[in-house]
Coordinates of C-alpha atoms in Angstrom, one line a residue:
X1 CA 0.0 0.0 0.0
X2 CA 1.3 3.5 -0.9
X3 CA 2.6 5.5 2.0
X4 CA 1.0 8.9 2.4
X5 CA 1.6 12.0 4.4
X6 CA -1.3 14.5 4.7
X7 CA -1.2 18.0 6.0
X8 CA -4.3 18.9 7.9
X9 CA -4.1 22.5 7.1
X10 CA -4.7 22.3 3.4
X11 CA -6.5 19.6 1.4
X12 CA -4.0 20.1 -1.4
X13 CA -1.0 19.0 0.8
X14 CA -1.3 15.3 0.3
X15 CA 1.7 13.4 -1.1
X16 CA 2.0 9.8 -2.2
X17 CA 5.5 8.4 -1.9
X18 CA 7.0 7.2 -5.2
X19 CA 8.1 3.6 -5.0
X20 CA 11.8 4.4 -5.9
X21 CA 12.2 7.4 -3.6
X22 CA 15.1 6.8 -1.1
X23 CA 14.1 6.1 2.5
X24 CA 16.2 9.0 3.8
X25 CA 14.6 11.4 1.2
X26 CA 11.1 10.5 2.2
X27 CA 11.9 10.8 5.9
X28 CA 13.3 14.2 5.3
X29 CA 10.1 15.3 3.5
X30 CA 8.0 13.9 6.3
X31 CA 9.9 15.9 8.9
X32 CA 9.6 19.1 6.9
X33 CA 5.8 18.6 6.5
X34 CA 5.6 18.2 10.2
X35 CA 7.4 21.4 10.8
X36 CA 5.3 23.1 8.2
X37 CA 2.1 22.0 9.9
X38 CA 3.3 23.1 13.2
X39 CA 4.2 26.6 11.9
X40 CA 0.8 27.1 10.3
X41 CA -1.0 25.8 13.4
X42 CA 1.0 28.3 15.5
X43 CA 0.2 31.1 12.9
X44 CA 4.0 31.6 12.4
X45 CA 3.7 32.5 8.8
X46 CA 7.3 33.4 8.4
X47 CA 8.5 30.0 9.6
X48 CA 5.9 28.3 7.4
X49 CA 7.2 30.0 4.3
X50 CA 10.7 29.0 5.2
X51 CA 9.6 25.4 5.7
X52 CA 7.7 25.4 2.4
X53 CA 10.8 26.5 0.6
X54 CA 12.9 23.8 2.3
X55 CA 10.3 21.1 1.4
X56 CA 10.4 22.0 -2.3
X57 CA 14.2 22.0 -2.2
X58 CA 14.2 18.6 -0.4
X59 CA 12.0 17.0 -3.0
X60 CA 14.1 18.5 -5.8
X61 CA 17.3 17.1 -4.3
X62 CA 15.6 13.7 -3.9
X63 CA 14.9 13.8 -7.7
X64 CA 18.5 14.6 -8.4
X65 CA 19.8 11.8 -6.2
X66 CA 17.6 9.3 -8.0
X67 CA 18.8 10.8 -11.3
X68 CA 22.4 10.1 -10.4
X69 CA 23.4 13.7 -9.5
X70 CA 25.8 14.5 -6.7
X71 CA 24.0 17.2 -4.7
X72 CA 25.9 19.8 -2.8
X73 CA 24.7 22.2 -0.1
X74 CA 26.3 24.9 -2.2
X75 CA 23.7 24.5 -5.0
X76 CA 21.2 27.4 -4.8
X77 CA 17.4 26.7 -4.6
X78 CA 16.3 27.9 -8.1
X79 CA 19.1 26.0 -9.8
X80 CA 18.3 22.8 -7.9
X81 CA 14.6 23.0 -8.8
X82 CA 15.4 23.8 -12.4
X83 CA 17.7 20.8 -12.8
X84 CA 15.2 18.5 -11.1
X85 CA 12.4 19.8 -13.3
X86 CA 14.4 19.4 -16.5
X87 CA 15.3 15.8 -15.6
X88 CA 11.7 14.9 -14.8
X89 CA 10.3 16.7 -17.8
X90 CA 12.4 14.7 -20.2
X91 CA 11.5 11.4 -18.6
X92 CA 9.1 9.4 -20.8
X93 CA 6.5 7.1 -19.4
X94 CA 2.9 6.0 -19.4
X95 CA 0.4 8.8 -18.3
X96 CA 3.2 11.4 -18.4
X97 CA 1.7 13.6 -21.1
X98 CA 4.0 15.4 -23.5
X99 CA 1.2 17.7 -24.9
X100 CA 2.4 21.3 -25.1
X101 CA -0.4 22.8 -22.9
X102 CA 0.3 20.3 -20.1
X103 CA 4.0 20.9 -20.3
X104 CA 3.3 24.6 -20.1
X105 CA 1.3 24.1 -16.9
X106 CA 4.1 22.1 -15.4
X107 CA 6.7 24.7 -16.4
X108 CA 4.5 27.4 -14.8
X109 CA 4.4 25.4 -11.6
X110 CA 8.2 25.3 -11.6
X111 CA 8.4 29.0 -12.2
X112 CA 6.0 29.7 -9.3
X113 CA 7.9 27.4 -6.9
X114 CA 11.3 29.0 -7.6
X115 CA 9.8 32.3 -6.5
X116 CA 9.9 30.9 -3.0
X117 CA 13.5 31.8 -2.7
X118 CA 12.7 35.5 -3.0
X119 CA 9.5 35.3 -1.0
X120 CA 11.5 33.6 1.8
X121 CA 14.1 36.4 1.6
X122 CA 11.4 39.0 2.1
X123 CA 9.0 37.3 4.5
X124 CA 10.5 34.1 5.7
X125 CA 12.9 32.9 8.4
X126 CA 16.6 32.6 8.0
X127 CA 17.5 36.3 8.3
X128 CA 17.9 38.5 11.3
X129 CA 15.6 41.6 11.0
X130 CA 15.3 44.9 12.7
X131 CA 11.5 44.5 12.2
X132 CA 9.4 41.5 11.3
X133 CA 7.6 41.9 7.9
X134 CA 3.8 41.5 7.9
X135 CA 3.1 38.1 6.3
X136 CA -0.6 38.0 5.3
X137 CA -2.7 34.8 4.9
X138 CA -2.7 35.4 1.2
X139 CA 1.1 35.4 0.9
X140 CA 1.3 32.2 2.9
X141 CA -1.4 30.2 1.2
X142 CA -0.4 31.2 -2.3
X143 CA 3.1 30.1 -1.5
X144 CA 1.9 26.8 -0.1
X145 CA -0.4 26.1 -3.1
X146 CA 2.5 26.7 -5.5
X147 CA 4.8 24.3 -3.6
X148 CA 2.1 21.7 -3.4
X149 CA 1.4 21.8 -7.1
X150 CA 5.0 21.4 -8.2
X151 CA 5.8 18.7 -5.6
X152 CA 2.8 16.6 -6.7
X153 CA 3.9 16.8 -10.3
X154 CA 7.5 16.0 -9.4
X155 CA 6.6 13.0 -7.3
X156 CA 4.4 11.4 -9.9
X157 CA 7.2 11.7 -12.5
X158 CA 9.8 10.5 -10.1
X159 CA 8.0 7.2 -9.8
X160 CA 8.8 6.5 -13.5
X161 CA 12.3 7.8 -13.3
X162 CA 13.1 5.5 -10.4
X163 CA 11.7 2.4 -12.2
X164 CA 14.7 2.5 -14.6
X165 CA 17.2 2.3 -11.7
X166 CA 18.7 -0.9 -10.3
X167 CA 17.1 0.2 -7.0
X168 CA 18.0 -2.8 -4.9
X169 CA 21.7 -2.5 -5.4
X170 CA 21.6 1.3 -4.9
X171 CA 19.6 0.8 -1.7
X172 CA 22.0 -1.8 -0.3
X173 CA 25.0 0.4 -1.0
X174 CA 23.6 3.5 0.6
X175 CA 21.8 1.8 3.5
X176 CA 24.6 -0.4 4.9
X177 CA 23.6 -3.7 3.1
X178 CA 26.1 -6.5 3.6
X179 CA 28.6 -7.3 0.9
X180 CA 30.9 -10.3 0.9
X181 CA 33.8 -10.9 -1.5
X182 CA 32.7 -10.9 -5.2
X183 CA 29.1 -9.8 -4.5
X184 CA 29.4 -6.2 -5.7
X185 CA 31.5 -7.3 -8.7
X186 CA 28.8 -9.8 -9.6
X187 CA 26.0 -7.4 -9.2
X188 CA 27.6 -4.8 -11.3
X189 CA 28.1 -7.4 -14.1
X190 CA 24.4 -8.4 -13.7
X191 CA 23.4 -4.7 -14.0
X192 CA 25.1 -4.7 -17.4
X193 CA 26.4 -1.1 -17.0
X194 CA 27.2 -0.4 -20.7
X195 CA 23.6 -1.0 -21.7
X196 CA 22.1 1.1 -18.9
X197 CA 21.0 4.7 -19.4
X198 CA 23.5 7.4 -18.6
X199 CA 21.6 8.4 -15.4
X200 CA 21.7 4.8 -14.1
X201 CA 25.5 4.5 -14.8
X202 CA 26.1 7.8 -12.9
X203 CA 23.8 6.8 -10.0
X204 CA 25.6 3.5 -9.5
X205 CA 29.0 5.2 -9.6
X206 CA 28.0 7.7 -7.0
X207 CA 26.5 5.1 -4.7
X208 CA 29.5 2.8 -4.9
X209 CA 32.0 5.6 -4.2
X210 CA 29.9 7.0 -1.3
X211 CA 29.7 3.6 0.3
X212 CA 33.4 3.1 -0.3
X213 CA 34.2 6.3 1.5
X214 CA 32.6 4.8 4.6
X215 CA 35.6 2.5 4.7
X216 CA 34.0 -0.7 3.3
X217 CA 37.1 -2.5 1.9
X218 CA 35.3 -4.8 -0.5
X219 CA 33.4 -1.9 -2.0
X220 CA 36.6 0.0 -2.4
X221 CA 38.3 -2.9 -4.1
X222 CA 35.5 -4.1 -6.4
X223 CA 33.7 -0.9 -7.3
X224 CA 36.4 1.8 -7.2
X225 CA 39.9 0.4 -7.4
X226 CA 39.0 -2.1 -10.1
X227 CA 37.6 0.7 -12.2
X228 CA 40.7 2.9 -11.5
X229 CA 43.0 0.2 -12.6
X230 CA 41.3 -0.2 -15.9
X231 CA 41.1 2.2 -18.9
X232 CA 38.3 0.2 -20.4
X233 CA 35.2 2.4 -21.1
X234 CA 33.2 -0.6 -22.3
X235 CA 33.6 -2.3 -18.9
X236 CA 33.5 0.9 -16.8
X237 CA 31.6 3.6 -18.8
X238 CA 32.3 7.3 -18.6
X239 CA 29.2 8.2 -16.6
X240 CA 30.0 5.6 -13.9
X241 CA 33.5 7.0 -13.6
X242 CA 32.2 10.5 -13.4
X243 CA 29.7 9.5 -10.7
X244 CA 32.3 7.6 -8.7
X245 CA 34.8 10.5 -8.9
X246 CA 32.2 12.9 -7.5
X247 CA 31.1 10.4 -4.8
X248 CA 34.7 10.3 -3.5
X249 CA 34.5 14.0 -2.7
X250 CA 30.8 14.5 -1.7
X251 CA 28.9 12.3 0.7
X252 CA 25.2 11.2 0.5
X253 CA 24.6 13.9 3.1
X254 CA 25.9 16.6 0.8
X255 CA 29.0 17.2 2.8
X256 CA 32.6 17.2 1.5
X257 CA 34.6 14.0 2.2
X258 CA 38.2 13.0 1.5
X259 CA 40.8 10.5 2.6
X260 CA 44.3 9.4 1.6
X261 CA 42.7 6.4 -0.1
X262 CA 40.3 8.4 -2.2
X263 CA 43.1 10.9 -3.1
X264 CA 45.1 7.9 -4.5
X265 CA 42.2 6.6 -6.7
X266 CA 40.5 9.8 -7.9
X267 CA 42.7 10.8 -10.8
X268 CA 42.9 7.2 -12.1
X269 CA 39.1 7.1 -12.5
X270 CA 39.4 10.0 -15.0
X271 CA 42.3 8.6 -17.1
X272 CA 40.3 7.6 -20.2
X273 CA 37.9 10.5 -20.1
X274 CA 37.8 13.5 -22.5
X275 CA 36.1 16.0 -20.2
X276 CA 38.0 15.4 -17.0
X277 CA 38.7 19.1 -16.4
X278 CA 34.9 19.8 -16.3
X279 CA 34.3 17.0 -13.8
X280 CA 37.1 18.3 -11.5
X281 CA 35.9 21.9 -11.8
X282 CA 32.3 20.8 -10.9
X283 CA 33.5 19.0 -7.8
X284 CA 35.6 22.1 -6.8
X285 CA 32.5 24.3 -7.0
X286 CA 30.5 21.9 -4.9
X287 CA 33.0 21.5 -2.0
X288 CA 34.5 25.0 -1.9
X289 CA 33.8 26.8 1.4
X290 CA 32.2 23.7 3.1
X291 CA 33.5 22.3 6.4
X292 CA 35.1 18.8 6.3
X293 CA 35.8 16.7 9.4
X294 CA 39.4 15.8 8.5
X295 CA 42.5 16.5 10.6
X296 CA 45.3 18.8 9.4
X297 CA 47.6 15.8 9.2
X298 CA 45.2 13.9 6.9
X299 CA 44.8 17.0 4.6
X300 CA 48.6 17.3 4.3
X301 CA 48.8 13.6 3.3
X302 CA 45.9 14.1 0.9
X303 CA 47.8 16.9 -0.9
X304 CA 50.8 14.5 -1.3
X305 CA 48.6 11.8 -2.7
X306 CA 46.8 14.2 -5.1
X307 CA 50.1 15.6 -6.3
X308 CA 51.6 12.2 -6.8
X309 CA 48.7 10.9 -8.8
X310 CA 48.5 13.8 -11.2
X311 CA 50.4 11.9 -13.9
X312 CA 47.3 9.6 -14.3
X313 CA 45.2 12.6 -15.6
X314 CA 44.3 12.9 -19.3
X315 CA 45.7 15.9 -21.1
X316 CA 44.0 19.1 -20.4
X317 CA 43.0 18.4 -16.8
X318 CA 46.2 19.6 -15.2
X319 CA 45.0 23.1 -14.3
X320 CA 41.8 22.0 -12.8
X321 CA 43.6 19.3 -10.8
X322 CA 46.1 21.9 -9.5
X323 CA 43.2 24.1 -8.4
X324 CA 41.8 21.2 -6.4
X325 CA 45.2 20.6 -4.8
X326 CA 45.5 24.3 -3.9
X327 CA 42.1 24.1 -2.3
X328 CA 43.2 21.3 0.0
X329 CA 46.5 23.0 0.7
X330 CA 44.7 26.1 1.8
X331 CA 42.5 24.0 4.1
X332 CA 45.5 22.3 5.6
X333 CA 47.3 25.6 6.3
X334 CA 44.3 27.4 7.6
X335 CA 43.8 27.9 11.3
X336 CA 40.6 25.8 11.3
X337 CA 42.1 23.3 8.8
X338 CA 38.6 22.0 8.2
X339 CA 37.1 24.2 5.5
X340 CA 37.8 23.8 1.8
X341 CA 38.0 27.6 1.3

C-alpha cells in the first residue's frame, strides 16, 4: 500500500511516496511537512514560508539523487529546482503527457515554486531583521499552493524515473547492506552497465563511491579500485567513472569527504575521459567553502597523494587538478584546517 503524508491545514497538501524514492529522502520530506504543519498551526507565517521552501528543495534534491546527480549544499534553490524539473520533464512514461499545454502548466508550476527563494528572503525565516515583515494569509497560502502543485507533479514523474534504476543495489549500497567478496562485482556485471542509461550508470558510480568512503574495503576494491586500474570504457563507462569521482568527494549527506585512499584513486578514474577538467571543476564548486571533518595531518597527506597521482590525468585536466590541490592545501594551512576555502 502506498505510504501517504497528509497536511491537515490544506487539502492540497497530500503526497504519495514514489516507489523508488530513497528512505532518507522520504523521511526528510515527512519531517519538513511536520514542521510546516506546526508553523501554520501556530500562525507563524514566516516560519511556514521557510519550511515550504525547504520542502520543495528537499524534493528537488531527492529527484537529483535518483537521477544520479551528486547534490551539494552549495547549490542554490532555483538551480536545484530547475535541474530536477528538467530531468523529470524529459523522462518518458505512461500517463506522463507530453502535450504542449500540459508541459506549459508544469513549467508554470516550476516558475512559481522558484519564487519561494525571493519570498523567503522578504518574508520568511533565516534572516535577522530589525522589524518583522507582515506576512498575510494570502502570501502564505499562495506560496503553499505553489509548492504543493509542483511537488505533486514531481513525485508522480519521479516514480517512472526510479523504475529505470537498479534500485535494490543502490539501496543496499547506501543503507549499509552486507557485501561479501565478489558480491558487488557480480551485481555490477548483472546490472550490465554499458547497456544502462547514462543516469543509471552515474547513480551507481555515485552510490559505490559514497559507500566506499565509509571504509568498506570490499566496495573500495571491487567498485572503485577495479575501475581505477582499468582504462576500459566498455567495462567501466564514462558516466559511472564521473559519478564515482564525485562520490569520492561528496557524501550522500551533501558534505565534503576526502581521505588518503580516495586521493590515491580519484585521478585514475578519469584517465580515459575527455572532459576530466569539467568534472574536476564541478567538484571544486560543490565543495568550496564547506567544512570537512578531517585533521590537518590527513589533509597534508591528501595533498601529497593528489600531487603524486597527477600523472594519471588525461591531457587538459592539469590546471583543474592543480586548483583542487591548492584548495586542499589552503584548508591544511588554515587555522581551522577544516574548510575547503
